[in-house]
Coordinates of N, CA, C and O in Angstrom, one line a residue:
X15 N 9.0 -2.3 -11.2 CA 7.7 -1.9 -11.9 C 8.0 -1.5 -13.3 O 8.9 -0.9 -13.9
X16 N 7.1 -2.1 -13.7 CA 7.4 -1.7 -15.8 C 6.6 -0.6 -16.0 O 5.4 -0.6 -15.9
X17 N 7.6 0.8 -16.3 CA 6.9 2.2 -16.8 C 5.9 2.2 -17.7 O 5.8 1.4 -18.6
X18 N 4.9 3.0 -17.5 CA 4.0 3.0 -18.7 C 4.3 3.4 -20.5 O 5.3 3.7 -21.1
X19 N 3.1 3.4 -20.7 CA 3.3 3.6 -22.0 C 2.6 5.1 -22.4 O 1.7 5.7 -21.8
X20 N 3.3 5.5 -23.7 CA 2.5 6.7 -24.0 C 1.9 6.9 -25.4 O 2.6 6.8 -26.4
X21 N 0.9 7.2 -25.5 CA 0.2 7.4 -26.9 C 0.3 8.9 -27.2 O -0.5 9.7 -26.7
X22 N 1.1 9.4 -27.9 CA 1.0 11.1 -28.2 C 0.1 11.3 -29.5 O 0.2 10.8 -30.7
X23 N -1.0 12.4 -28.9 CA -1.9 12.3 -30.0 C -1.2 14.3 -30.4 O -1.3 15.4 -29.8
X24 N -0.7 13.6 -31.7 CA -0.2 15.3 -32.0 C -1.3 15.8 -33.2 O -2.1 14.9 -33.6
X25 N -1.5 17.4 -33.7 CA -2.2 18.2 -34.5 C -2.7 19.3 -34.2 O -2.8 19.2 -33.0
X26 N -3.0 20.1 -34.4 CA -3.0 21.7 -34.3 C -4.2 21.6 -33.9 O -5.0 20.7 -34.3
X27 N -4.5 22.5 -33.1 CA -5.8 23.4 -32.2 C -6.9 23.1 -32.9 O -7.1 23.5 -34.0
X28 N -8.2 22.0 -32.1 CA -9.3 21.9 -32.7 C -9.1 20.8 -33.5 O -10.2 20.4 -34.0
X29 N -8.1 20.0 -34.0 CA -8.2 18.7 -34.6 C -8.8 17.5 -34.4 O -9.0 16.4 -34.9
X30 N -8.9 17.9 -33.6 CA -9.7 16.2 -32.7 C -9.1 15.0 -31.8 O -9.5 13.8 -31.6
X31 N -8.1 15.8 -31.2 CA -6.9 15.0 -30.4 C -7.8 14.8 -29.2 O -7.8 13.8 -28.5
X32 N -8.5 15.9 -28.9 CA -9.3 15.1 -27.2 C -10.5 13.9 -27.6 O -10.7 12.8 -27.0
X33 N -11.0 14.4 -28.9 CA -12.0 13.5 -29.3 C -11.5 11.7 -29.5 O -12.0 10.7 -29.1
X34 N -10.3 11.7 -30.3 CA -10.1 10.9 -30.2 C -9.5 9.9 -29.0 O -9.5 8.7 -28.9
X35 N -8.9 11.3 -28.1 CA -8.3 10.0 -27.1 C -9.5 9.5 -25.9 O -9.2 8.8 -25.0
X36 N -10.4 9.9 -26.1 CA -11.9 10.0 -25.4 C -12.0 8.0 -25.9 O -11.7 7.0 -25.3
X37 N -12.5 8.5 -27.3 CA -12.8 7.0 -27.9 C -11.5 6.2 -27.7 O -11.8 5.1 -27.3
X38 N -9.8 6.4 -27.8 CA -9.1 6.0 -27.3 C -9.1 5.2 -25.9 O -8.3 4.3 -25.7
X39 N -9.8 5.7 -25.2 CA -9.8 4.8 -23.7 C -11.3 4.0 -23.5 O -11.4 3.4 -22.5
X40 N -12.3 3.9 -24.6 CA -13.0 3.0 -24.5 C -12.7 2.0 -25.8 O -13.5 1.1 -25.8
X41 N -11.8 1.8 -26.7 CA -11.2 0.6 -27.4 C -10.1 0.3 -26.8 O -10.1 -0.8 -26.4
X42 N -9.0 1.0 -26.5 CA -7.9 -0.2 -25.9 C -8.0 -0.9 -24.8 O -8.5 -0.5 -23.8
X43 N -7.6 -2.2 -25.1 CA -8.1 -3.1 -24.4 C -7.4 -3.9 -23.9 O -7.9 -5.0 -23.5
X44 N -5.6 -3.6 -23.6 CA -4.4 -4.1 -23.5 C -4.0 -3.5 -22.0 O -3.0 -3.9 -21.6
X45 N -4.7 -2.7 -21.4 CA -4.4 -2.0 -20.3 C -5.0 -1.1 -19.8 O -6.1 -0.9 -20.4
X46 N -4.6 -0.2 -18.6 CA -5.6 0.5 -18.4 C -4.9 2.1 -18.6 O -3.9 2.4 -18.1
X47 N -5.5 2.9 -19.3 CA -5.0 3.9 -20.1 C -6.0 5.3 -19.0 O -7.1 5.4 -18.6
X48 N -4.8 6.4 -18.8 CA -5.4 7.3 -18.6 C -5.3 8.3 -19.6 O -4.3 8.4 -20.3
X49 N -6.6 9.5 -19.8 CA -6.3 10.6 -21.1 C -5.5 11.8 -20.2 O -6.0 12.1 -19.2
X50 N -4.5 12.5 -20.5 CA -3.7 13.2 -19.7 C -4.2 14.6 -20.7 O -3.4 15.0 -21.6
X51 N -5.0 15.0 -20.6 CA -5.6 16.5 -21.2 C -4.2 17.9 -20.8 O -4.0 18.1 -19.6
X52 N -3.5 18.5 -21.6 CA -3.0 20.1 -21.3 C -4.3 20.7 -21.1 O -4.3 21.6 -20.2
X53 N -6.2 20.3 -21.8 CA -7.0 21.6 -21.8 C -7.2 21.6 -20.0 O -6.8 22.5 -19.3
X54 N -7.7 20.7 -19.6 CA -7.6 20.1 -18.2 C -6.7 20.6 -17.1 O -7.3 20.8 -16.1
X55 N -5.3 20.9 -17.2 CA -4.6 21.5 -16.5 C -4.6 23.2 -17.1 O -4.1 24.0 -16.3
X56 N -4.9 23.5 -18.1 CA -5.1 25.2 -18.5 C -6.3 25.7 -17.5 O -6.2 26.7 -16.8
X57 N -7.3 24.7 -17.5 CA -8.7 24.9 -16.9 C -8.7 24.8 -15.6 O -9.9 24.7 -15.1
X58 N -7.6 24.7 -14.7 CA -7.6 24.4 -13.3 C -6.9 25.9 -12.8 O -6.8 26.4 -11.6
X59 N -6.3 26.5 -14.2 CA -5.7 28.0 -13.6 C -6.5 28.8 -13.1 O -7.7 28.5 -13.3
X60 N -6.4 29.7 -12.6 CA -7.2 31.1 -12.1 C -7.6 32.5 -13.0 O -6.8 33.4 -13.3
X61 N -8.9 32.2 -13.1 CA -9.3 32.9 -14.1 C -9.1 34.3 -14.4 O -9.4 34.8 -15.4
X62 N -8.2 35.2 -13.0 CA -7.9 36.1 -13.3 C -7.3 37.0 -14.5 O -6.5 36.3 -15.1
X63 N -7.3 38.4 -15.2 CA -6.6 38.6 -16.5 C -5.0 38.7 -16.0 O -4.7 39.1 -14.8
X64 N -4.0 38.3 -16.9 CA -3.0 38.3 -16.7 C -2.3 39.0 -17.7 O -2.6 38.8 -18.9
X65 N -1.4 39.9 -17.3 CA -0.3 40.8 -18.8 C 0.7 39.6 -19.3 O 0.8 38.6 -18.6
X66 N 1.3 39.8 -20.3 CA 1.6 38.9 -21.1 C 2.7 38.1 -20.7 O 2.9 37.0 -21.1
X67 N 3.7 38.8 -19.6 CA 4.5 38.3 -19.3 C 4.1 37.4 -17.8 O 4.6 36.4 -17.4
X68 N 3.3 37.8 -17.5 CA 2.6 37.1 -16.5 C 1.8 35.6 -16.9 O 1.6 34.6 -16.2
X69 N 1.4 35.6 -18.5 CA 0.3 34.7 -19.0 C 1.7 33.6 -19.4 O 1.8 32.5 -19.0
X70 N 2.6 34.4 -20.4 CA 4.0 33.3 -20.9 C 4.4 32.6 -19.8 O 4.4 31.4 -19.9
X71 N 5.0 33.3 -18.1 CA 5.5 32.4 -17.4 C 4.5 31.3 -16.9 O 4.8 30.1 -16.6
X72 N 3.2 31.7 -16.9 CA 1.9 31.1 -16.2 C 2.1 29.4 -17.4 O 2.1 28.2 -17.1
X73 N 2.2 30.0 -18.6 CA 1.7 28.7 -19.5 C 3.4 28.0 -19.7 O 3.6 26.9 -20.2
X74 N 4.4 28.7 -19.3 CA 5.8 27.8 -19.3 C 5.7 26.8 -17.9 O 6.2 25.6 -17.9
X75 N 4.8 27.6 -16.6 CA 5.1 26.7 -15.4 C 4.2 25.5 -15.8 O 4.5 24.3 -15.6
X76 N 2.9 26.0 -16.8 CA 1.8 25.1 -16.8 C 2.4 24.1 -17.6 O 2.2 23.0 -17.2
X77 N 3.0 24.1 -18.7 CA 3.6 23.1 -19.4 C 4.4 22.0 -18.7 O 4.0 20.8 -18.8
X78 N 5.9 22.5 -17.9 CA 6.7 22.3 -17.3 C 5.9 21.0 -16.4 O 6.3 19.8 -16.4
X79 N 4.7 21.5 -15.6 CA 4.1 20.6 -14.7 C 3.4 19.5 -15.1 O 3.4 18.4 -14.4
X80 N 2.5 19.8 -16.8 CA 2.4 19.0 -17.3 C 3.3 17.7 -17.5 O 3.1 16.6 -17.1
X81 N 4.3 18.2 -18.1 CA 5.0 16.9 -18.6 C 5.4 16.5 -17.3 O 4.9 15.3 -17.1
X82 N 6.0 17.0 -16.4 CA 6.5 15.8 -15.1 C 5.1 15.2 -14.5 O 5.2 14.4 -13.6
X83 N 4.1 15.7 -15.0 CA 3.2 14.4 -14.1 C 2.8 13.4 -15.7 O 2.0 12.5 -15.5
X84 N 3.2 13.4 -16.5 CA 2.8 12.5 -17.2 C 4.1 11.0 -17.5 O 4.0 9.8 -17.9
X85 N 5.5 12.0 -16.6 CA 6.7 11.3 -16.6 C 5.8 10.4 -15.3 O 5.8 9.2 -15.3
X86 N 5.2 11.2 -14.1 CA 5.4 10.4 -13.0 C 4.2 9.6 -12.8 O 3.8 8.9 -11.9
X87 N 3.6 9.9 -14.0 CA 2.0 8.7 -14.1 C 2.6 7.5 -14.9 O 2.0 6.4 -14.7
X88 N 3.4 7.3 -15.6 CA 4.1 6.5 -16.3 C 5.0 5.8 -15.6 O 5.1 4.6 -15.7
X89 N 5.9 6.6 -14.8 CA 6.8 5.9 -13.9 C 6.0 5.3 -12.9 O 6.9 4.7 -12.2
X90 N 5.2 5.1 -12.5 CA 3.8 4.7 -11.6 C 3.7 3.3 -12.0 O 3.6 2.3 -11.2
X91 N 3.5 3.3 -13.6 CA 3.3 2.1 -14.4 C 1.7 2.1 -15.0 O 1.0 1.1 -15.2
X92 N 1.5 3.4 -15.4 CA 0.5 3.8 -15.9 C 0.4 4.2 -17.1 O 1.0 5.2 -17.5
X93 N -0.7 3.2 -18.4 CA -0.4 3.5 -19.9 C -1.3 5.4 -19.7 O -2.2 5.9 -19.1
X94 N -0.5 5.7 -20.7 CA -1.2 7.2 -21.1 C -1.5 7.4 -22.3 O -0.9 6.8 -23.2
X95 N -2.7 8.3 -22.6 CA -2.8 9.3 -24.1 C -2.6 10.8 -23.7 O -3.0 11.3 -22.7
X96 N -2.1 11.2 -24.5 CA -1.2 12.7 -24.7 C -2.3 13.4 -25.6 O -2.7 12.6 -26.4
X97 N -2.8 14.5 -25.5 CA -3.3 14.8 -26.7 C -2.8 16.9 -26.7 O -3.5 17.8 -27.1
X98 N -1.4 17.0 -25.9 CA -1.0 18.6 -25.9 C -0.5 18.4 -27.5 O -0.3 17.3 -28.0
X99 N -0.4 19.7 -28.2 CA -0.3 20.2 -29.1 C 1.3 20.0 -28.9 O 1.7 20.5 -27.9
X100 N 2.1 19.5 -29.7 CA 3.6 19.1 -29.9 C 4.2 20.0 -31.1 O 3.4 20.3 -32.0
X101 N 5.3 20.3 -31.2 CA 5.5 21.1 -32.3 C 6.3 20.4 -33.2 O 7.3 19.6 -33.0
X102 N 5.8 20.8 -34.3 CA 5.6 20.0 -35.6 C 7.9 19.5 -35.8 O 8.9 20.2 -35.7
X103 N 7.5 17.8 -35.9 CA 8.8 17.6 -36.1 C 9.4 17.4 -37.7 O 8.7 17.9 -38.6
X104 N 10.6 16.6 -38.1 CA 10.4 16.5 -38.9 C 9.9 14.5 -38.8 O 10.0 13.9 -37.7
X105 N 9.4 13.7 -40.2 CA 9.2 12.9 -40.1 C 10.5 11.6 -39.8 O 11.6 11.4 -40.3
X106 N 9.7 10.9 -38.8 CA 11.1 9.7 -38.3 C 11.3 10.0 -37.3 O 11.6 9.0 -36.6
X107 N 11.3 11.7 -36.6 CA 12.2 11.9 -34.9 C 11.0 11.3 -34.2 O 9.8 11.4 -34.4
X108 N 11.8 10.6 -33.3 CA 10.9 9.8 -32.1 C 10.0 11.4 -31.4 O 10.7 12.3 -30.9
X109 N 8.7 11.4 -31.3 CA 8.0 12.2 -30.7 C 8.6 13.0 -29.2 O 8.5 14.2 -28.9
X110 N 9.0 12.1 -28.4 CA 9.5 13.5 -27.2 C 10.6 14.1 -28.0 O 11.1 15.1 -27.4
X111 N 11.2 13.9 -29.0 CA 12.0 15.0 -29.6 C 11.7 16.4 -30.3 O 12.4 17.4 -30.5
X112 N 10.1 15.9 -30.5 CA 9.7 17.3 -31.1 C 8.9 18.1 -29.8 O 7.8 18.7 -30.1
X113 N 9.2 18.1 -29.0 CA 8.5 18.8 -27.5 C 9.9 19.6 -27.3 O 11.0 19.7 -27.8
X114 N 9.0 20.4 -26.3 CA 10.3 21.3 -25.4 C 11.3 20.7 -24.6 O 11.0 19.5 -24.2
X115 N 12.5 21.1 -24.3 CA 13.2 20.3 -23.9 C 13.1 19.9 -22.2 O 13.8 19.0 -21.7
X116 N 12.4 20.6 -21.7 CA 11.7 19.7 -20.3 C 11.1 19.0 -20.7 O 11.6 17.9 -20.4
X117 N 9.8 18.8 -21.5 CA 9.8 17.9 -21.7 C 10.0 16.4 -21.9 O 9.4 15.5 -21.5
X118 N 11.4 16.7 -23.2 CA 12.0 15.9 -23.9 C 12.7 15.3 -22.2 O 12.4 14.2 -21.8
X119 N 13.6 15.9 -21.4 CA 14.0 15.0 -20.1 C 13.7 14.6 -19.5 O 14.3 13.6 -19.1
X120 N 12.1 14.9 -18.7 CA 11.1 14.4 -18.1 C 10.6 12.6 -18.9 O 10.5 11.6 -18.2
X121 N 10.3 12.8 -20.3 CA 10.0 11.5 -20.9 C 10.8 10.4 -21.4 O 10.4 9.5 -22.0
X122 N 12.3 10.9 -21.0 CA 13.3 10.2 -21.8 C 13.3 9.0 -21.5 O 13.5 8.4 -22.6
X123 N 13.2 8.0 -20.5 CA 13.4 6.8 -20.0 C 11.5 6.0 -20.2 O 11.1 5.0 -19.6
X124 N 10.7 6.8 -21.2 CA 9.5 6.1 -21.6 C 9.5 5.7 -23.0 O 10.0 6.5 -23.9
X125 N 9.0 4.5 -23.4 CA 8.4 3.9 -25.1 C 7.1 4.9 -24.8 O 6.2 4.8 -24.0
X126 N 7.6 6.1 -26.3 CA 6.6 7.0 -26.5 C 6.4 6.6 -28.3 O 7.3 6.6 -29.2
X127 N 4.9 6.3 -28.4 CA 4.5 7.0 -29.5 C 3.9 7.6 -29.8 O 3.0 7.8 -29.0
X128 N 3.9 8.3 -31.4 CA 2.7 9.8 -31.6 C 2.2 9.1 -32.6 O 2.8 8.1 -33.1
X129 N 1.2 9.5 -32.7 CA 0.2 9.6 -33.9 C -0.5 10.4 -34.3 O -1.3 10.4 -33.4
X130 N -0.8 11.4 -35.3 CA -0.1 10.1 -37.1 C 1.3 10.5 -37.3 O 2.0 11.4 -37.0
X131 N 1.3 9.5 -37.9 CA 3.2 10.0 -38.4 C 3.8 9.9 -37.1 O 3.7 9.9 -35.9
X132 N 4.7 9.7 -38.1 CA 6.2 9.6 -37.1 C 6.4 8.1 -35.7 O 5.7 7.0 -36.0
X133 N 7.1 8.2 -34.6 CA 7.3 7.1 -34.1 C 6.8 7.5 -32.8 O 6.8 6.7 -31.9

């Protein structure tokens, strides 16, 4: 089976990364593309208040989970758009390099690109 593809929509909080991968899945037209939302999996947590060290491990597991289902929607053979907040790389590094490093293992064996900038 041929892994999917990934569209990483990178930019800081409120930029328009959901908005655009919204419109993203009604123009591409090469496949069938799912939008893989972080706000989506934040919003599935339990709204209980949490102390800080409770909220850090909460949003490392929530990350952590993130990326391996976006590895295992891909390895499925499913195209994706990304639109989690990535931290800022420099220009040229292939995008799962500017992620955390579960991340970066979880996506290694996918053709990822980000946009804008970079590859």
């Amino acid at each position: 089976m041929t892994p999917g593809r990934i569209i990483f929509l990178n930019g800081t909080s409120s930029s328009g990364k959901s908005s655009i991968a919204r419109e993203l899945l009604d123009i591409l037209d090469d496949g069938v593309f799912f939008h893989l939302a972080v706000d989506a999996f934040n919003a599935m947590r339990s709204k209980r208040e949490l102390v800080a060290a409770e909220l850090d491990a909460a949003l490392r597991r929530t990350r952590t989970g993130f990326h391996r289902s976006i590895a295992a929607m891909a390895d499925a053979g499913n195209d994706l758009v990304d639109d989690k907040v990535h931290r800022v790389h420099r220009q040229g590094r292939r995008a799962r390099g500017a992620m955390e490093p579960e991340g970066r293992r979880q996506l290694r064996p996918f053709t990822c690109v980000s946009w804008p900038g970079g590859r």
